[in-house]
Tab-separated table of C-alpha atoms in Angstrom:
chain	number	residue	atom	x	y	z
A	209	MET	CA	-10.837	-61.150	21.698
A	210	ASP	CA	-11.259	-63.106	24.930
A	211	SER	CA	-11.930	-60.490	27.619
A	212	MET	CA	-11.347	-62.906	30.490
A	213	ARG	CA	-7.927	-63.800	29.125
A	214	SER	CA	-7.137	-60.096	28.627
A	215	TYR	CA	-7.985	-59.417	32.261
A	216	ARG	CA	-5.858	-62.247	33.590
A	217	HIS	CA	-2.859	-60.989	31.655
A	218	GLY	CA	-3.466	-57.242	31.810
A	219	ASN	CA	-5.247	-54.689	33.903
A	220	LEU	CA	-8.942	-54.437	34.624
A	221	PRO	CA	-9.750	-51.136	32.837
A	222	VAL	CA	-8.241	-52.480	29.602
A	223	ALA	CA	-10.222	-55.715	29.942
A	224	LEU	CA	-13.433	-53.801	30.640
A	225	LEU	CA	-12.927	-51.614	27.565
A	226	ALA	CA	-12.258	-54.684	25.417
A	227	ALA	CA	-15.377	-56.396	26.749
A	228	ALA	CA	-17.479	-53.283	26.161
A	229	ARG	CA	-16.290	-53.179	22.552
A	230	GLU	CA	-17.150	-56.858	22.102
A	231	ILE	CA	-20.649	-56.249	23.422
A	232	LEU	CA	-20.994	-53.164	21.217
A	233	ASP	CA	-19.963	-55.163	18.130
A	234	GLU	CA	-22.137	-58.149	18.949
A	235	ASN	CA	-25.313	-56.599	20.324
A	236	GLY	CA	-25.220	-52.835	19.811
A	237	LEU	CA	-25.016	-49.807	22.033
A	238	GLN	CA	-28.052	-50.570	24.197
A	239	ALA	CA	-26.522	-53.853	25.373
A	240	VAL	CA	-23.385	-52.203	26.771
A	241	GLY	CA	-23.514	-51.630	30.511
A	242	LEU	CA	-21.131	-51.835	33.424
A	243	ARG	CA	-22.793	-54.922	34.915
A	244	GLU	CA	-22.777	-56.850	31.636
A	245	THR	CA	-19.233	-55.729	30.885
A	246	ALA	CA	-18.034	-56.786	34.356
A	247	ARG	CA	-19.824	-60.130	34.037
A	248	ARG	CA	-18.133	-60.794	30.726
A	249	VAL	CA	-14.713	-60.062	32.224
A	250	GLY	CA	-15.487	-62.202	35.268
A	251	VAL	CA	-15.465	-59.537	37.981
A	252	SER	CA	-18.131	-57.933	40.123
A	253	ALA	CA	-19.967	-54.798	39.045
A	254	THR	CA	-18.410	-53.129	42.085
A	255	ALA	CA	-14.967	-53.748	40.603
A	256	ALA	CA	-16.064	-52.131	37.327
A	257	TYR	CA	-17.455	-49.110	39.171
A	258	ARG	CA	-14.015	-48.507	40.666
A	259	HIS	CA	-12.784	-47.622	37.164
A	260	PHE	CA	-15.864	-46.159	35.460
A	261	THR	CA	-18.451	-44.080	37.289
A	262	ASN	CA	-21.337	-45.124	35.032
A	263	LYS	CA	-22.240	-46.509	31.610
A	264	GLU	CA	-21.664	-43.167	29.903
A	265	ASP	CA	-18.157	-42.961	31.390
A	266	LEU	CA	-17.382	-46.427	30.026
A	267	LEU	CA	-18.800	-45.505	26.605
A	268	ALA	CA	-16.808	-42.249	26.552
A	269	SER	CA	-13.613	-44.247	27.130
A	270	VAL	CA	-14.529	-46.677	24.353
A	271	ALA	CA	-15.288	-43.769	22.005
A	272	ALA	CA	-11.968	-42.106	22.896
A	273	GLN	CA	-10.199	-45.321	21.882
A	274	GLY	CA	-12.114	-45.201	18.615
A	275	PHE	CA	-11.070	-41.616	17.894
A	276	HIS	CA	-7.422	-42.493	18.567
A	277	GLU	CA	-7.688	-45.451	16.186
A	278	LEU	CA	-9.418	-43.330	13.533
A	279	ALA	CA	-6.764	-40.605	13.759
A	280	GLU	CA	-4.043	-43.255	13.503
A	281	ALA	CA	-5.692	-44.804	10.438
A	282	MET	CA	-6.053	-41.412	8.778
A	283	GLU	CA	-2.482	-40.418	9.655
A	284	GLY	CA	-1.108	-43.615	8.130
A	285	ALA	CA	-3.173	-43.150	4.984
A	286	THR	CA	-2.198	-39.547	4.350
A	287	ARG	CA	1.425	-40.322	3.599
A	288	GLY	CA	2.055	-40.260	-0.127
A	289	ALA	CA	-0.008	-39.082	-3.083
A	290	ASP	CA	-3.511	-37.639	-2.666
A	291	PRO	CA	-3.414	-37.379	1.145
A	292	LEU	CA	-6.884	-35.850	1.396
A	293	ILE	CA	-8.483	-38.620	-0.653
A	294	ARG	CA	-6.481	-41.317	1.154
A	295	GLY	CA	-7.394	-39.869	4.550
A	296	GLY	CA	-11.056	-39.786	3.530
A	297	LEU	CA	-10.931	-43.382	2.365
A	298	ALA	CA	-9.309	-44.407	5.668
A	299	TYR	CA	-12.153	-42.657	7.503
A	300	ILE	CA	-14.738	-44.526	5.441
A	301	GLU	CA	-12.941	-47.855	5.868
A	302	PHE	CA	-12.725	-47.328	9.632
A	303	ALA	CA	-16.486	-46.691	9.756
A	304	ASN	CA	-17.208	-49.754	7.633
A	305	GLN	CA	-15.013	-52.017	9.772
A	306	ASN	CA	-16.187	-50.586	13.131
A	307	ARG	CA	-19.872	-49.855	12.607
A	308	GLY	CA	-21.011	-49.976	16.235
A	309	LEU	CA	-18.004	-48.011	17.423
A	310	PHE	CA	-18.471	-45.422	14.668
A	311	ARG	CA	-22.124	-44.947	15.626
A	312	LEU	CA	-21.101	-44.518	19.263
A	313	MET	CA	-18.345	-42.021	18.444
A	314	PHE	CA	-20.635	-39.738	16.475
A	315	GLY	CA	-23.955	-40.531	18.099
A	316	PRO	CA	-26.063	-38.529	20.518
A	317	VAL	CA	-25.105	-40.553	23.611
A	318	LEU	CA	-21.822	-38.677	23.911
A	319	ALA	CA	-22.819	-35.338	22.411
A	320	GLU	CA	-21.563	-33.511	25.518
A	321	ARG	CA	-17.892	-34.336	24.912
A	322	THR	CA	-16.681	-31.608	27.247
A	323	LYS	CA	-17.762	-33.770	30.201
A	324	TYR	CA	-14.993	-36.216	29.242
A	325	PRO	CA	-11.601	-34.549	28.652
A	326	ALA	CA	-9.998	-37.705	27.206
A	327	LEU	CA	-12.819	-38.031	24.683
A	328	GLN	CA	-12.622	-34.330	23.851
A	329	ALA	CA	-8.870	-34.582	23.245
A	330	ALA	CA	-9.217	-37.738	21.146
A	331	SER	CA	-11.911	-36.250	18.911
A	332	ALA	CA	-9.829	-33.062	18.571
A	333	GLY	CA	-7.066	-35.247	17.104
A	334	VAL	CA	-9.361	-36.292	14.257
A	335	GLU	CA	-10.453	-32.687	13.737
A	336	ALA	CA	-6.795	-31.615	13.531
A	337	MET	CA	-6.215	-34.269	10.858
A	338	LEU	CA	-9.102	-32.792	8.850
A	339	VAL	CA	-7.688	-29.282	9.051
A	340	ARG	CA	-4.215	-30.516	8.099
A	341	GLY	CA	-5.721	-32.276	5.088
A	342	VAL	CA	-6.938	-28.982	3.640
A	343	ALA	CA	-4.226	-26.662	4.989
A	344	ASP	CA	-3.124	-25.718	1.470
A	345	LEU	CA	-6.704	-24.582	0.723
A	346	ASP	CA	-7.614	-23.082	4.080
A	347	PRO	CA	-5.421	-23.064	7.212
A	348	ARG	CA	-8.119	-21.682	9.552
A	349	PRO	CA	-9.464	-23.647	12.566
A	350	LEU	CA	-12.166	-26.223	11.866
A	351	ASN	CA	-15.167	-24.111	12.900
A	352	ASP	CA	-14.146	-21.385	10.409
A	353	ASN	CA	-12.716	-23.708	7.770
A	354	HIS	CA	-15.208	-24.278	4.963
A	355	ALA	CA	-12.904	-26.656	3.076
A	356	ALA	CA	-12.362	-28.880	6.118
A	357	MET	CA	-16.056	-28.875	6.982
A	358	ALA	CA	-16.980	-29.703	3.375
A	359	ALA	CA	-14.442	-32.543	3.273
A	360	TRP	CA	-15.602	-33.888	6.625
A	361	GLY	CA	-19.268	-33.605	5.692
A	362	LEU	CA	-18.720	-35.511	2.455
A	363	VAL	CA	-16.600	-38.263	3.985
A	364	HIS	CA	-18.775	-38.570	7.084
A	365	GLY	CA	-21.926	-38.670	4.980
A	366	LEU	CA	-20.520	-41.406	2.740
A	367	ALA	CA	-19.386	-43.340	5.821
A	368	HIS	CA	-22.869	-43.148	7.335
A	369	LEU	CA	-24.497	-44.225	4.091
A	370	ILE	CA	-22.282	-47.317	4.100
A	371	VAL	CA	-22.718	-48.064	7.812
A	372	ASP	CA	-26.493	-47.649	7.585
A	373	GLY	CA	-26.778	-49.854	4.490
A	374	PHE	CA	-27.778	-47.198	1.943
A	375	PHE	CA	-24.514	-47.443	0.025
A	376	PRO	CA	-23.339	-50.951	-0.930
A	377	ALA	CA	-20.299	-51.863	1.173
A	378	THR	CA	-18.998	-54.247	-1.509
A	379	HIS	CA	-18.173	-51.329	-3.802
A	380	ALA	CA	-17.780	-48.687	-1.121
A	381	ALA	CA	-14.040	-48.072	-1.420
A	382	ALA	CA	-14.020	-47.781	-5.220
A	383	GLN	CA	-17.130	-45.602	-5.360
A	384	ALA	CA	-15.987	-43.400	-2.480
A	385	GLU	CA	-12.601	-42.905	-4.124
A	386	GLU	CA	-14.271	-41.890	-7.385
A	387	ILE	CA	-16.574	-39.439	-5.575
A	388	LEU	CA	-13.754	-37.931	-3.525
A	389	ALA	CA	-11.547	-37.525	-6.601
A	390	LYS	CA	-14.251	-35.468	-8.344
A	391	VAL	CA	-14.968	-33.087	-5.488
A	392	ARG	CA	-13.620	-29.551	-5.538
A	393	LEU	CA	-13.373	-28.124	-2.071
A	394	PRO	CA	-14.157	-24.462	-1.437
A	395	ARG	CA	-11.316	-22.017	-1.024
A	396	PRO	CA	-11.492	-19.348	1.672
A	397	PRO	CA	-12.886	-16.002	0.624
A	398	VAL	CA	-10.234	-13.519	-0.398
A	399	SER	CA	-10.464	-10.453	1.772
A	400	GLY	CA	-9.588	-7.339	-0.090
A	401	PRO	CA	-8.625	-3.965	1.313
A	402	THR	CA	-11.362	-2.161	3.155
A	403	SER	CA	-12.144	1.397	2.299
């Protein structure tokens, strides 16, 4: 994507986010900064600071975009047969196709999500998709939902193995599908009458 062209035909925050994602993809998280992002778009750093208070604010906005895209990919995949497996495969594919963004979304830089309401809301959308995926096994909220946490842990772990090069990306989809198809998620404990 040509960030300068995006800016000329759109608004500055959108162009800055696009440029930040380009830098993230090309050079990694450490290379992303407001000055570099502004330079790439062709505006002053002062102009960038009017929209983002600091680097972390910019990265939080980029990560929020990523969570929206991940939720959309999972939502689209869960229509039809085997929605849990399809949603998991969409998660893994998203990670494989957006390695730098995936690392940012789940990395320590933005661990304090509550500082950024848009990021918090976007990541909650993905969490809601996970709970919906196992609702027939366990309808409880994510923090109390062992099935959702097990599914997320498995899918997220496989995604990280692929992104970090420990799991061959060339066979990732087929192998992940086979693994996910064999997994039996835990059911919630049955609470009996108390005496």
